[in-house]
CSV table of C-alpha atoms in Angstrom, one decimal:
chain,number,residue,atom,x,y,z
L,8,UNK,CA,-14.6,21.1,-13.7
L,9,UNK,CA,-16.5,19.0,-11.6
L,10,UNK,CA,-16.2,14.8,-11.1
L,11,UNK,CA,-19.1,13.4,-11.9
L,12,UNK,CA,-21.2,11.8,-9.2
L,13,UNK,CA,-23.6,8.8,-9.8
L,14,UNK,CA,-25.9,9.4,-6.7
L,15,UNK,CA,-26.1,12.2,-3.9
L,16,UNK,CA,-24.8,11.4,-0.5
L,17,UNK,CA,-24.4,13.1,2.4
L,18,UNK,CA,-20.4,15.4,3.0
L,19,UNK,CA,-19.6,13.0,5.7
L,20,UNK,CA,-18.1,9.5,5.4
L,21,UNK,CA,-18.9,7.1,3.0
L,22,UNK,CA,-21.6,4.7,3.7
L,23,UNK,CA,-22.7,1.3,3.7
L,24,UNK,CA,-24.5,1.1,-0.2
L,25,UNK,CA,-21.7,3.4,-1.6
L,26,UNK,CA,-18.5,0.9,-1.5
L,27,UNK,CA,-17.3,-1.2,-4.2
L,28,UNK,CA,-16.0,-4.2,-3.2
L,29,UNK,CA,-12.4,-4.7,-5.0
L,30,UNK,CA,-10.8,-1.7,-3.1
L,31,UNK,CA,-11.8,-3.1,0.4
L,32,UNK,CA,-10.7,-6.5,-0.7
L,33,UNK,CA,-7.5,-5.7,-2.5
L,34,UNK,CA,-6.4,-3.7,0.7
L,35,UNK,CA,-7.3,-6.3,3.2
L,36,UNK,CA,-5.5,-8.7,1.4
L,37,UNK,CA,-2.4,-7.1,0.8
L,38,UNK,CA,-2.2,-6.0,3.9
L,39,UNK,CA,-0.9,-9.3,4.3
L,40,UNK,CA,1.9,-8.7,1.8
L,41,UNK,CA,2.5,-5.5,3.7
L,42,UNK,CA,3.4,-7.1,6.9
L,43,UNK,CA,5.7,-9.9,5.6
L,44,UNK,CA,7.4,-6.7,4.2
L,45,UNK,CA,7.5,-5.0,7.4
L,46,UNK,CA,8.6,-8.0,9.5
L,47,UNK,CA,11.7,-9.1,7.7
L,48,UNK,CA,13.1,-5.9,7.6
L,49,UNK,CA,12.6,-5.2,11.2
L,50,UNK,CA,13.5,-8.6,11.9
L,51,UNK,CA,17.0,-8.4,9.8
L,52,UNK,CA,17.2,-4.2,10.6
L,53,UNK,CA,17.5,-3.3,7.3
L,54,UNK,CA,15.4,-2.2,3.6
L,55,UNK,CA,15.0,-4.7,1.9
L,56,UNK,CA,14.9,-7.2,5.1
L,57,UNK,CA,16.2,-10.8,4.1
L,58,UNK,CA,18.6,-12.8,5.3
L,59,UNK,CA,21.8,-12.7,2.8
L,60,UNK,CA,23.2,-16.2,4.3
L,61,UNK,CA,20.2,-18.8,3.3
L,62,UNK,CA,20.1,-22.2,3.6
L,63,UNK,CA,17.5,-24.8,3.3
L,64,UNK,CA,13.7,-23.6,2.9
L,65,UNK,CA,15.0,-19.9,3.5
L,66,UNK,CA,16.5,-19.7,0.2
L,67,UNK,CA,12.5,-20.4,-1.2
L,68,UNK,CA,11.4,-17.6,0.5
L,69,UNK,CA,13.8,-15.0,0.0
L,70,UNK,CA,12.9,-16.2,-3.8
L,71,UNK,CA,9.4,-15.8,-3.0
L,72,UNK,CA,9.1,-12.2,-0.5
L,73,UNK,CA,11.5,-10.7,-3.4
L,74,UNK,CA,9.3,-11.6,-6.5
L,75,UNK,CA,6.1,-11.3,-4.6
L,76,UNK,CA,6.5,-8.8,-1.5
L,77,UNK,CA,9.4,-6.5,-1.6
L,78,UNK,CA,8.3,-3.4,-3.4
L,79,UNK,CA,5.3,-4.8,-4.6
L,80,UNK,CA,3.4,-4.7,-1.9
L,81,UNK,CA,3.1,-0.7,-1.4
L,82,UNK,CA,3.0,0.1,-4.9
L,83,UNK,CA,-0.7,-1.3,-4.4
L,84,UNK,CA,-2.2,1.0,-2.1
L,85,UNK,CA,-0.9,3.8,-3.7
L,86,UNK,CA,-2.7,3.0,-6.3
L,87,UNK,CA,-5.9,2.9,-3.9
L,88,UNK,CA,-5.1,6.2,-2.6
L,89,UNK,CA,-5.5,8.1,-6.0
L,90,UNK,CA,-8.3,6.0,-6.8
L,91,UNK,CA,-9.8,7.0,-3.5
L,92,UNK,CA,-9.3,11.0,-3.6
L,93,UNK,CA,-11.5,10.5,-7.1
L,94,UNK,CA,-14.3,8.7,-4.8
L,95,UNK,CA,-14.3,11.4,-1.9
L,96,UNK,CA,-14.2,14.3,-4.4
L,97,UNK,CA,-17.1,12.3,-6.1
L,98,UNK,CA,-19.1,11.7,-3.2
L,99,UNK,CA,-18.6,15.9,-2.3
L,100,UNK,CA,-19.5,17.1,-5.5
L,101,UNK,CA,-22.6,14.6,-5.6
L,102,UNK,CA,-23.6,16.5,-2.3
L,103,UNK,CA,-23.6,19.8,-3.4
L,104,UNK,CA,-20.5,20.9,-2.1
L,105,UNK,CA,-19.0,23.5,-4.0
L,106,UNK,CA,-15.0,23.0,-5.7
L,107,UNK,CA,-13.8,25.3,-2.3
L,108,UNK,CA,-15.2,22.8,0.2
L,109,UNK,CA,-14.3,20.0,-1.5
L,110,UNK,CA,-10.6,21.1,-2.0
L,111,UNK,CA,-11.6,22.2,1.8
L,112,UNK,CA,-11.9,18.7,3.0
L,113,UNK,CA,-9.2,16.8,0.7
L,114,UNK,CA,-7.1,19.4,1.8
L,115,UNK,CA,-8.1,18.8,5.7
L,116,UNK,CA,-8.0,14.9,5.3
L,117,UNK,CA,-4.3,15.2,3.7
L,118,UNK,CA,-2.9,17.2,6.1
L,119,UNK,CA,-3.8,15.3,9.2
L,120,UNK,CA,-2.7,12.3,7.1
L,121,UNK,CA,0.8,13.7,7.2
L,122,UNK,CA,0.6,14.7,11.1
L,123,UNK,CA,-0.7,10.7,11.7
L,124,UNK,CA,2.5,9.7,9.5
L,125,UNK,CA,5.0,11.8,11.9
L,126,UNK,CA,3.3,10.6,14.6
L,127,UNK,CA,3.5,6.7,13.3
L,128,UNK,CA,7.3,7.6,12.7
L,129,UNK,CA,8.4,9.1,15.2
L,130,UNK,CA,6.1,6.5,18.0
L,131,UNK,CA,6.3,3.0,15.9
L,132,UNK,CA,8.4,2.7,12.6
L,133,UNK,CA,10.8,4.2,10.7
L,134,UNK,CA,9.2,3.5,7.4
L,135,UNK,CA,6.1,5.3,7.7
L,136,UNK,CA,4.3,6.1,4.6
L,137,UNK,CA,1.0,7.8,5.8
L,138,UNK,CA,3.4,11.1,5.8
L,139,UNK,CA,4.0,10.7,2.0
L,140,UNK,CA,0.5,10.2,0.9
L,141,UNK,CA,-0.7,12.9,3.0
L,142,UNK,CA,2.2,15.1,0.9
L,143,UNK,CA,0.9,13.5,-2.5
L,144,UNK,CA,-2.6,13.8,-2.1
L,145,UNK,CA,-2.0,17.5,-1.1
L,146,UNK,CA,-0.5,18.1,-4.6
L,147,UNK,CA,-2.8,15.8,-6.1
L,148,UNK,CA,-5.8,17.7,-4.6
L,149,UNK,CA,-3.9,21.4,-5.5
L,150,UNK,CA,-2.7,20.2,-9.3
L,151,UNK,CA,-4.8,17.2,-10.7
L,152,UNK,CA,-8.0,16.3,-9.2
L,153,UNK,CA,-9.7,19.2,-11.4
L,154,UNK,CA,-8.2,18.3,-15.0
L,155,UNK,CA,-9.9,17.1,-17.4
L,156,UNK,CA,-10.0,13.4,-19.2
L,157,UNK,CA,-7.2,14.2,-21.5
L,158,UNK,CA,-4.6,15.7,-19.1
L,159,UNK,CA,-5.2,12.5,-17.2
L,160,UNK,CA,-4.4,10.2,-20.4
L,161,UNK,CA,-0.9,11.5,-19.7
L,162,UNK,CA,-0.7,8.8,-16.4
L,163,UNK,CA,-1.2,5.4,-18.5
L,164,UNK,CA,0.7,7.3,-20.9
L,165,UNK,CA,4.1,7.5,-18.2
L,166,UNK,CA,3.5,4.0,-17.5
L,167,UNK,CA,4.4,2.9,-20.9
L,168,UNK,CA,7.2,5.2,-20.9
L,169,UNK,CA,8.5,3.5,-17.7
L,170,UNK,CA,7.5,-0.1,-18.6
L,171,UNK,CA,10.3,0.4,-21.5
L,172,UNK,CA,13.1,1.6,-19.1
L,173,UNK,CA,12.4,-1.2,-16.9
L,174,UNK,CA,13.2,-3.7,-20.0
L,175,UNK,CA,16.3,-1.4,-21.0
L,176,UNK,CA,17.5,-2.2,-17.4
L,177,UNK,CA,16.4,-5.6,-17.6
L,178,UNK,CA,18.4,-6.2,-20.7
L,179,UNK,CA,21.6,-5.0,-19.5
L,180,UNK,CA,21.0,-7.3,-16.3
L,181,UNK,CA,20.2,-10.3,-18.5
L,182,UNK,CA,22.8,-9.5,-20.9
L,183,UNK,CA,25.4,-9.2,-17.9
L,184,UNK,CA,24.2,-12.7,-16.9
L,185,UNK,CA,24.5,-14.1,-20.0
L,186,UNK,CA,28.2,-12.7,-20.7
L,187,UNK,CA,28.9,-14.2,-17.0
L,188,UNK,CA,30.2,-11.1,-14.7
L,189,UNK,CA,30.8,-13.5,-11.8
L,190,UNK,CA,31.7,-13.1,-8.2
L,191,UNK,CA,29.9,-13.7,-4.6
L,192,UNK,CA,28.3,-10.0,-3.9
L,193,UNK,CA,25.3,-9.6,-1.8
L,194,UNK,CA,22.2,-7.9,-2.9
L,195,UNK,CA,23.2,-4.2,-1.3
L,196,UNK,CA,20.7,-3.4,1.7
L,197,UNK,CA,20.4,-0.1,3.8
L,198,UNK,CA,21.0,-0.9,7.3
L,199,UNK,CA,18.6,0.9,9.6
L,200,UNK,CA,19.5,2.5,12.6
L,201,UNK,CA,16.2,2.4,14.3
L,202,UNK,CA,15.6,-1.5,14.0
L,203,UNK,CA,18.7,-2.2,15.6
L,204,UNK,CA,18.7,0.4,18.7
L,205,UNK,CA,18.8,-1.2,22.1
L,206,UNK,CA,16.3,0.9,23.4
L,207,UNK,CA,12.8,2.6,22.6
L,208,UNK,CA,14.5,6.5,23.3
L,209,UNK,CA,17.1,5.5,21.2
L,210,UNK,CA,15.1,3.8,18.3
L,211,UNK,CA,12.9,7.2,18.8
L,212,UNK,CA,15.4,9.3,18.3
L,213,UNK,CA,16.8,7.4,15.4
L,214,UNK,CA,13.3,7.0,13.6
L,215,UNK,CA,13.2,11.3,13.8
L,216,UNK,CA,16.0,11.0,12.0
L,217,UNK,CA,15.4,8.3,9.8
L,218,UNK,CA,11.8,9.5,8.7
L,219,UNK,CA,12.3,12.7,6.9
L,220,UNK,CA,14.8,10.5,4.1
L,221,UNK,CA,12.2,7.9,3.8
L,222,UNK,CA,9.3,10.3,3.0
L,223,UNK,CA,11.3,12.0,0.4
L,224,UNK,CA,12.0,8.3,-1.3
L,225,UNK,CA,7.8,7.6,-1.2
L,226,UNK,CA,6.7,11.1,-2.9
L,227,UNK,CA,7.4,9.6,-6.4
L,228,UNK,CA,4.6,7.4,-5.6
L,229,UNK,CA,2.9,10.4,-7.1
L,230,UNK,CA,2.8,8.6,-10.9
L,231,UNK,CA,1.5,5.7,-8.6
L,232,UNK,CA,-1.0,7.3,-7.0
L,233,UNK,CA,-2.0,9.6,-10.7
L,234,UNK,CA,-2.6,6.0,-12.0
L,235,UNK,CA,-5.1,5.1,-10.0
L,236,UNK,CA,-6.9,8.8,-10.2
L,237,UNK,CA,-7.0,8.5,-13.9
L,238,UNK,CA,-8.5,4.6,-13.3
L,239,UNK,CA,-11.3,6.0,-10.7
L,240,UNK,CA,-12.0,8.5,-13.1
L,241,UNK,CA,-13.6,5.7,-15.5
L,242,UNK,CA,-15.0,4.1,-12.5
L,243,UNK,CA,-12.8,0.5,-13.5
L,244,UNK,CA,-13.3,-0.7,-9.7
L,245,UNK,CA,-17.1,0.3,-9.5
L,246,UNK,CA,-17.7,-1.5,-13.0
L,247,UNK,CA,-15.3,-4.1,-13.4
L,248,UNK,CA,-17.4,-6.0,-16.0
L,249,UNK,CA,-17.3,-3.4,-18.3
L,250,UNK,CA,-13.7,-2.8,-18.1
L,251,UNK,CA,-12.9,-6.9,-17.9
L,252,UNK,CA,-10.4,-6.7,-20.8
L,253,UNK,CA,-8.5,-3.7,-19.4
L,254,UNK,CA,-8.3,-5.3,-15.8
L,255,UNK,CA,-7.4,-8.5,-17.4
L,256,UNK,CA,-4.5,-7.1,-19.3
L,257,UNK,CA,-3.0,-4.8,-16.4
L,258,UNK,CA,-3.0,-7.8,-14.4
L,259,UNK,CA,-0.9,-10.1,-16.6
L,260,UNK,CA,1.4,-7.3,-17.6
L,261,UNK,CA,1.6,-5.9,-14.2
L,262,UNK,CA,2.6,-8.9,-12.1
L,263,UNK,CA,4.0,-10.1,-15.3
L,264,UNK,CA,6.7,-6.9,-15.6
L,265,UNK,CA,6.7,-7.4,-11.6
L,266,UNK,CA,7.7,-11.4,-11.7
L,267,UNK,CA,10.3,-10.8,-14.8
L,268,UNK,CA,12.1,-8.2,-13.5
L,269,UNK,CA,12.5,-9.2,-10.1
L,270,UNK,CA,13.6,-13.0,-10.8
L,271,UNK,CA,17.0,-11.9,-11.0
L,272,UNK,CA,17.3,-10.2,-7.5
L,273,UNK,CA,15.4,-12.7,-5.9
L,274,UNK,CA,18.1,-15.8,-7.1
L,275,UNK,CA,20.7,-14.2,-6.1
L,276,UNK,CA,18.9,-13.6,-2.9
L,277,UNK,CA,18.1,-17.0,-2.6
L,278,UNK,CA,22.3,-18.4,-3.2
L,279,UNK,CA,21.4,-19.6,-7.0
L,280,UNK,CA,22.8,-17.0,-8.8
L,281,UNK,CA,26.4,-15.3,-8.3
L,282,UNK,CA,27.0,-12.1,-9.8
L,283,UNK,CA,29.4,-8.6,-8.7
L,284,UNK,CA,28.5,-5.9,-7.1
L,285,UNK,CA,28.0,-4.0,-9.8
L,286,UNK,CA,25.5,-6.6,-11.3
L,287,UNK,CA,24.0,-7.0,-7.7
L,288,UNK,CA,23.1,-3.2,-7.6
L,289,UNK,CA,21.4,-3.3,-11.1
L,290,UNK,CA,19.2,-6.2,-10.0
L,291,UNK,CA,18.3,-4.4,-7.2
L,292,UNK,CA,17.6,-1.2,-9.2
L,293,UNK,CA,15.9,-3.2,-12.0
L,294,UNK,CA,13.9,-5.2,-9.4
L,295,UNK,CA,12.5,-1.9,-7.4
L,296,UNK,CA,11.6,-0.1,-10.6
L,297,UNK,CA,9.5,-3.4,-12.1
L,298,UNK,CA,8.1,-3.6,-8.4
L,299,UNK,CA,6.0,-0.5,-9.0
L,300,UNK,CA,4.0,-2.5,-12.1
L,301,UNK,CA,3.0,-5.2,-9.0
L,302,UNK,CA,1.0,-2.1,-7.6
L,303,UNK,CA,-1.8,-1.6,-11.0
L,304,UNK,CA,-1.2,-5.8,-11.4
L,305,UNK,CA,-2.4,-6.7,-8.0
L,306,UNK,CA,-5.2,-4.2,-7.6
L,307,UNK,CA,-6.7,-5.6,-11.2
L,308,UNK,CA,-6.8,-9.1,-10.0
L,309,UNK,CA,-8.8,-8.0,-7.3
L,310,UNK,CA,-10.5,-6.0,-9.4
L,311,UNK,CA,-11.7,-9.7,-11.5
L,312,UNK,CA,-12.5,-11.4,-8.5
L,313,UNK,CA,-15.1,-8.9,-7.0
L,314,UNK,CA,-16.7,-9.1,-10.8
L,315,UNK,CA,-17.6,-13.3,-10.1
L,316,UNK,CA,-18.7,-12.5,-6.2
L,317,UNK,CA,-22.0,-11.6,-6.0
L,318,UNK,CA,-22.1,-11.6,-2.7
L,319,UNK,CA,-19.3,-11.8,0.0
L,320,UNK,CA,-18.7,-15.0,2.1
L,321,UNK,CA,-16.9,-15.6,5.2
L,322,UNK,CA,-13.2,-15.1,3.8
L,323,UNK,CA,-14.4,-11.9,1.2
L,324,UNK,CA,-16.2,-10.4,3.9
L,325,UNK,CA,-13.7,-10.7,6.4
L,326,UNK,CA,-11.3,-9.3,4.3
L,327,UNK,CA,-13.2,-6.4,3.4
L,328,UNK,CA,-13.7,-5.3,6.6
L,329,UNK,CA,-10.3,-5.5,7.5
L,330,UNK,CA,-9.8,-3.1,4.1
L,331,UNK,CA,-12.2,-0.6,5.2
L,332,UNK,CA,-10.0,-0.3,8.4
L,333,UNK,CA,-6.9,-0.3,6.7
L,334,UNK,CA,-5.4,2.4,8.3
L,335,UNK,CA,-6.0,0.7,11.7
L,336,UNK,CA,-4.9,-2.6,10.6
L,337,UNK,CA,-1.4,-0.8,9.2
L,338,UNK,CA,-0.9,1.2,12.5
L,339,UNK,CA,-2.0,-2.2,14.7
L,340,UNK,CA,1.2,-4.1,12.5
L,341,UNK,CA,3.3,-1.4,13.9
L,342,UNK,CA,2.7,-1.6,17.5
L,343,UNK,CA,2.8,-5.3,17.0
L,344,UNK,CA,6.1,-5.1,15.6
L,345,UNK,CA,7.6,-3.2,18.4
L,346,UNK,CA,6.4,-5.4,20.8
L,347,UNK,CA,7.3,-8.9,19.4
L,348,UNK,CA,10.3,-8.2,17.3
L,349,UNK,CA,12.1,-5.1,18.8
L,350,UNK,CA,15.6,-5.9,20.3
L,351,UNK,CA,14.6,-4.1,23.3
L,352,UNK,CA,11.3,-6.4,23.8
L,353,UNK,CA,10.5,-9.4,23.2
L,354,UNK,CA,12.7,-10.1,19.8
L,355,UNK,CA,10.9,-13.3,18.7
L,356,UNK,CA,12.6,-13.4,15.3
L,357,UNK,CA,16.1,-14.3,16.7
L,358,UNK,CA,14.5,-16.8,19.5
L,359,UNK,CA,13.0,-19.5,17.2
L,360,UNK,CA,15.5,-21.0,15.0
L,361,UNK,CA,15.5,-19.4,11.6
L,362,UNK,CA,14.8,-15.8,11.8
L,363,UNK,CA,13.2,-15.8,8.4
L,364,UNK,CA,10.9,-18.7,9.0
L,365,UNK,CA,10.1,-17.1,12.8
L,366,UNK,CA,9.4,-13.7,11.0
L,367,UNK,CA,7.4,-14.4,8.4
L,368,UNK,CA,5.2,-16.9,10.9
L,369,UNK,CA,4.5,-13.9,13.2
L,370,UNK,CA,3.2,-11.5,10.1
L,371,UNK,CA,1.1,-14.0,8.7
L,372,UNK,CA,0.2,-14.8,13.0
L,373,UNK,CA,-0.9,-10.5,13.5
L,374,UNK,CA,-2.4,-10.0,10.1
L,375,UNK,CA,-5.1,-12.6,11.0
L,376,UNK,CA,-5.2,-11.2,14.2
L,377,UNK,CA,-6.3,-7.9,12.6
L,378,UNK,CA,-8.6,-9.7,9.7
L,379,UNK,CA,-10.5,-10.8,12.7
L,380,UNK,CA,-11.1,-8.1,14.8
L,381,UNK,CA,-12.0,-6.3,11.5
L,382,UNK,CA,-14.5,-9.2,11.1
L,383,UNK,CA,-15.9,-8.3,14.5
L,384,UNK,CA,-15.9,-4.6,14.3
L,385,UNK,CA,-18.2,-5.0,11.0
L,386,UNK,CA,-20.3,-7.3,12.6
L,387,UNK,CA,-21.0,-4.5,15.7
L,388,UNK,CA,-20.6,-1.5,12.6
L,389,UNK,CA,-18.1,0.2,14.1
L,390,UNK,CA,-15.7,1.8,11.9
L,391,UNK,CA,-11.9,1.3,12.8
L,392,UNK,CA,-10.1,3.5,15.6
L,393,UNK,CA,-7.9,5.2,13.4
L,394,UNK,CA,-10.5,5.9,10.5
L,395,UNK,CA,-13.0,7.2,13.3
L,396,UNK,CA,-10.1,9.7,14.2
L,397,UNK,CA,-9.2,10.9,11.0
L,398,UNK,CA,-12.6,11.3,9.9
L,399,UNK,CA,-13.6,13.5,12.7
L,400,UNK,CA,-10.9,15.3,12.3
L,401,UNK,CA,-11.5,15.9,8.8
L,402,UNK,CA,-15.2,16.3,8.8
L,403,UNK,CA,-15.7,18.0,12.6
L,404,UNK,CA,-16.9,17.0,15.9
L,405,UNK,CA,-20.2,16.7,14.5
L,406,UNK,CA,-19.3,13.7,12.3
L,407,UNK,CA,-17.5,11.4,14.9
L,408,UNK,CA,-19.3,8.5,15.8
L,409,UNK,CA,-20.7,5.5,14.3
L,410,UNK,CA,-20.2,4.8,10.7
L,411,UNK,CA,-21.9,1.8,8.4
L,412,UNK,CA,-19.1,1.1,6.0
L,413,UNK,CA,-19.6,-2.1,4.4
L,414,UNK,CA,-19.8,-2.7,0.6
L,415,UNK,CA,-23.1,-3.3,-0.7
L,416,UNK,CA,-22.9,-2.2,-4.7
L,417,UNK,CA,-19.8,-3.4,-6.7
């Protein structure tokens, strides 16, 4: 079965008059969310990152990074990389290319997607998940991309299935609260090796280690990911103002699901709420598996703000091109990371006073860095270092170059 195509385009990459808007700005934005992620758990060597001993304005933001960034930040561009495999398959069948050069190139894109992710892992950070996708999007390429409509229904179809386990969960934690379970327990937290070596060759060696575990944690991202096929598939980013009502709804119950389940774990973070260890495990268990409802809720607010700009100022523009070099503005956080924050550099988050505050300053400090040079890139139309890599690597030498990428038609 072919995707259906709206216009013919060349097999290469996609070009200026072929991008909707509310992909490029969702993942600009939420790069954003991604790095204040990233940062406190480099900064406090462990997943999640947060400091268990608050006090003052600290206790606010561990509130706020575990309703608003912790697992919910991630969640988002696996949606955009299931709606994306829809858009390159589009753009391949709209070409001419028959289902065995499409497959050809999905397949060729993935697997240098997992080779990138190795190399991120085994050169940057632990907690690569360019590895994973490139796995996913190898299935996805093998097992869904060719179904039809109704085998796809089956995605939205999961996600109502899971929406009712997370408020199962949530009712146990709530009615545990209520009956008063007591105690001073910590929200549990995975210490990581890697963030805490005193050297690179050791962090290296630990991060080999380390990355294999992590990938295999990420590859349920696969119902993730399926979502947003099954949403590219009716084109809900390229026409958000026919779909307004669906995108309206996903966003309140997404970030809605998102914000209710993960109050609990984020007052206990923040010293307001005192529970066990038992209870402190479900929070956390309830809070990841709401997390994953941030992903569809975040991407359909962006989704509703593309629909009232007509045409992109300063800030959407900015932000766009930054999301159209996504991959180089994720790898750019890593480096950036390892230089500032490592114990064996310059380890700015225990220099400053609080290492929250400190951290959190120097995510928000890099992800501008990047918005700009994004900014800059666009203005010359040069694509993004990484994206020019991966792209020649997936299309041939003949491909590499130059490429016009920002968004015209929304």
């Amino acid at each position: 079965m072919s995707i259906d195509a709206a216009s013919r385009t060349s097999r290469g990459p996609v070009r200026r008059a072929e991008r909707a808007l509310a992909p490029d700005l969702a993942r600009g934005a939420m790069l954003l969310i991604i790095a204040l992620a990233n940062v406190a758990g480099v900064v406090f060597a462990g997943q999640p990152g947060f400091d268990a001993t608050p006090e003052g304005v600290e206790r606010g933001l561990n509130l706020l990074l575990f309703e608003l960034v912790h697992a919910r930040g991630y969640p988002v561009f696996a949606v955009m990389f299931g709606y994306g495999l829809v858009q390159l398959a589009r753009r391949q069948d709209a070409s001419g290319a028959t289902p065995k050069q499409v497959r050809s190139v999905l397949m060729h894109r993935n697997l240098w997607l997992v080779v990138f992710g190795f190399a991120h892992a085994a050169l940057l950070n632990y907690g690569d998940f360019l590895g994973a996708y490139g796995i996913i999007g190898i299935v996805m390429t093998l097992v869904l991309l060719r179904r039809g409509d109704k085998f796809h229904r089956i995605a939205p179809a999961i996600w109502a299935v899971a929406a009712v386990q997370v408020l199962v969960i949530g009712a146990i934690v709530v009615s545990g609260i209520i009956g008063g379970s007591g105690g001073s327990a910590p929200l549990p937290a995975i210490h990581i090796e890697s963030l805490a070596a005193p050297g690179y060759l050791e962090s290296m060696l630990d991060r080999l280690g380390e990355w294999p575990t992590h990938t295999l944690t990420v590859l349920p991202f696969i119902l993730i990911a399926w979502l947003g096929m099954w949403a590219a598939r009716g084109r809900v980013l390229e026409e958000p103002a026919r779909h307004r009502t669906l995108l309206r709804w996903t966003a309140v119950l997404g970030l809605g699901v998102a914000i209710a389940g993960g109050l609990p774990a984020a007052l206990v973070s923040a010293g307001w709420l005192h529970v066990n260890e038992s209870a402190a495990g479900l929070m956390l268990t309830l809070h990841g598996a709401s997390g994953m409802f941030a992903g569809p809720g975040y991407v359909a607010v962006f989704g509703l703000i593309a629909m009232r700009i007509t045409r992109p100022g300063p800030v959407a523009g900015a932000l766009s091109a930054l999301g159209r070099r996504s991959l180089s503005g994720y790898l750019f956080q890593s480096v950036a990371w390892l230089i500032l924050l490592a114990p064996f550099t310059l380890a700015l988050g225990h220099r400053f006073g609080s290492p929250t505050v400190t951290g959190l300053i120097t995510a928000v400090a890099v992800w501008l860095v990047t918005v700009l040079i994004a900014r800059l890139l666009d203005k010359r139309e040069q694509a993004g270092p990484a994206e020019m890599v991966l792209r020649g690597l997936t299309y041939g030498p003949r491909r590499k170059g130059r490429v016009i990428d920002a968004p015209a038609r929304r």
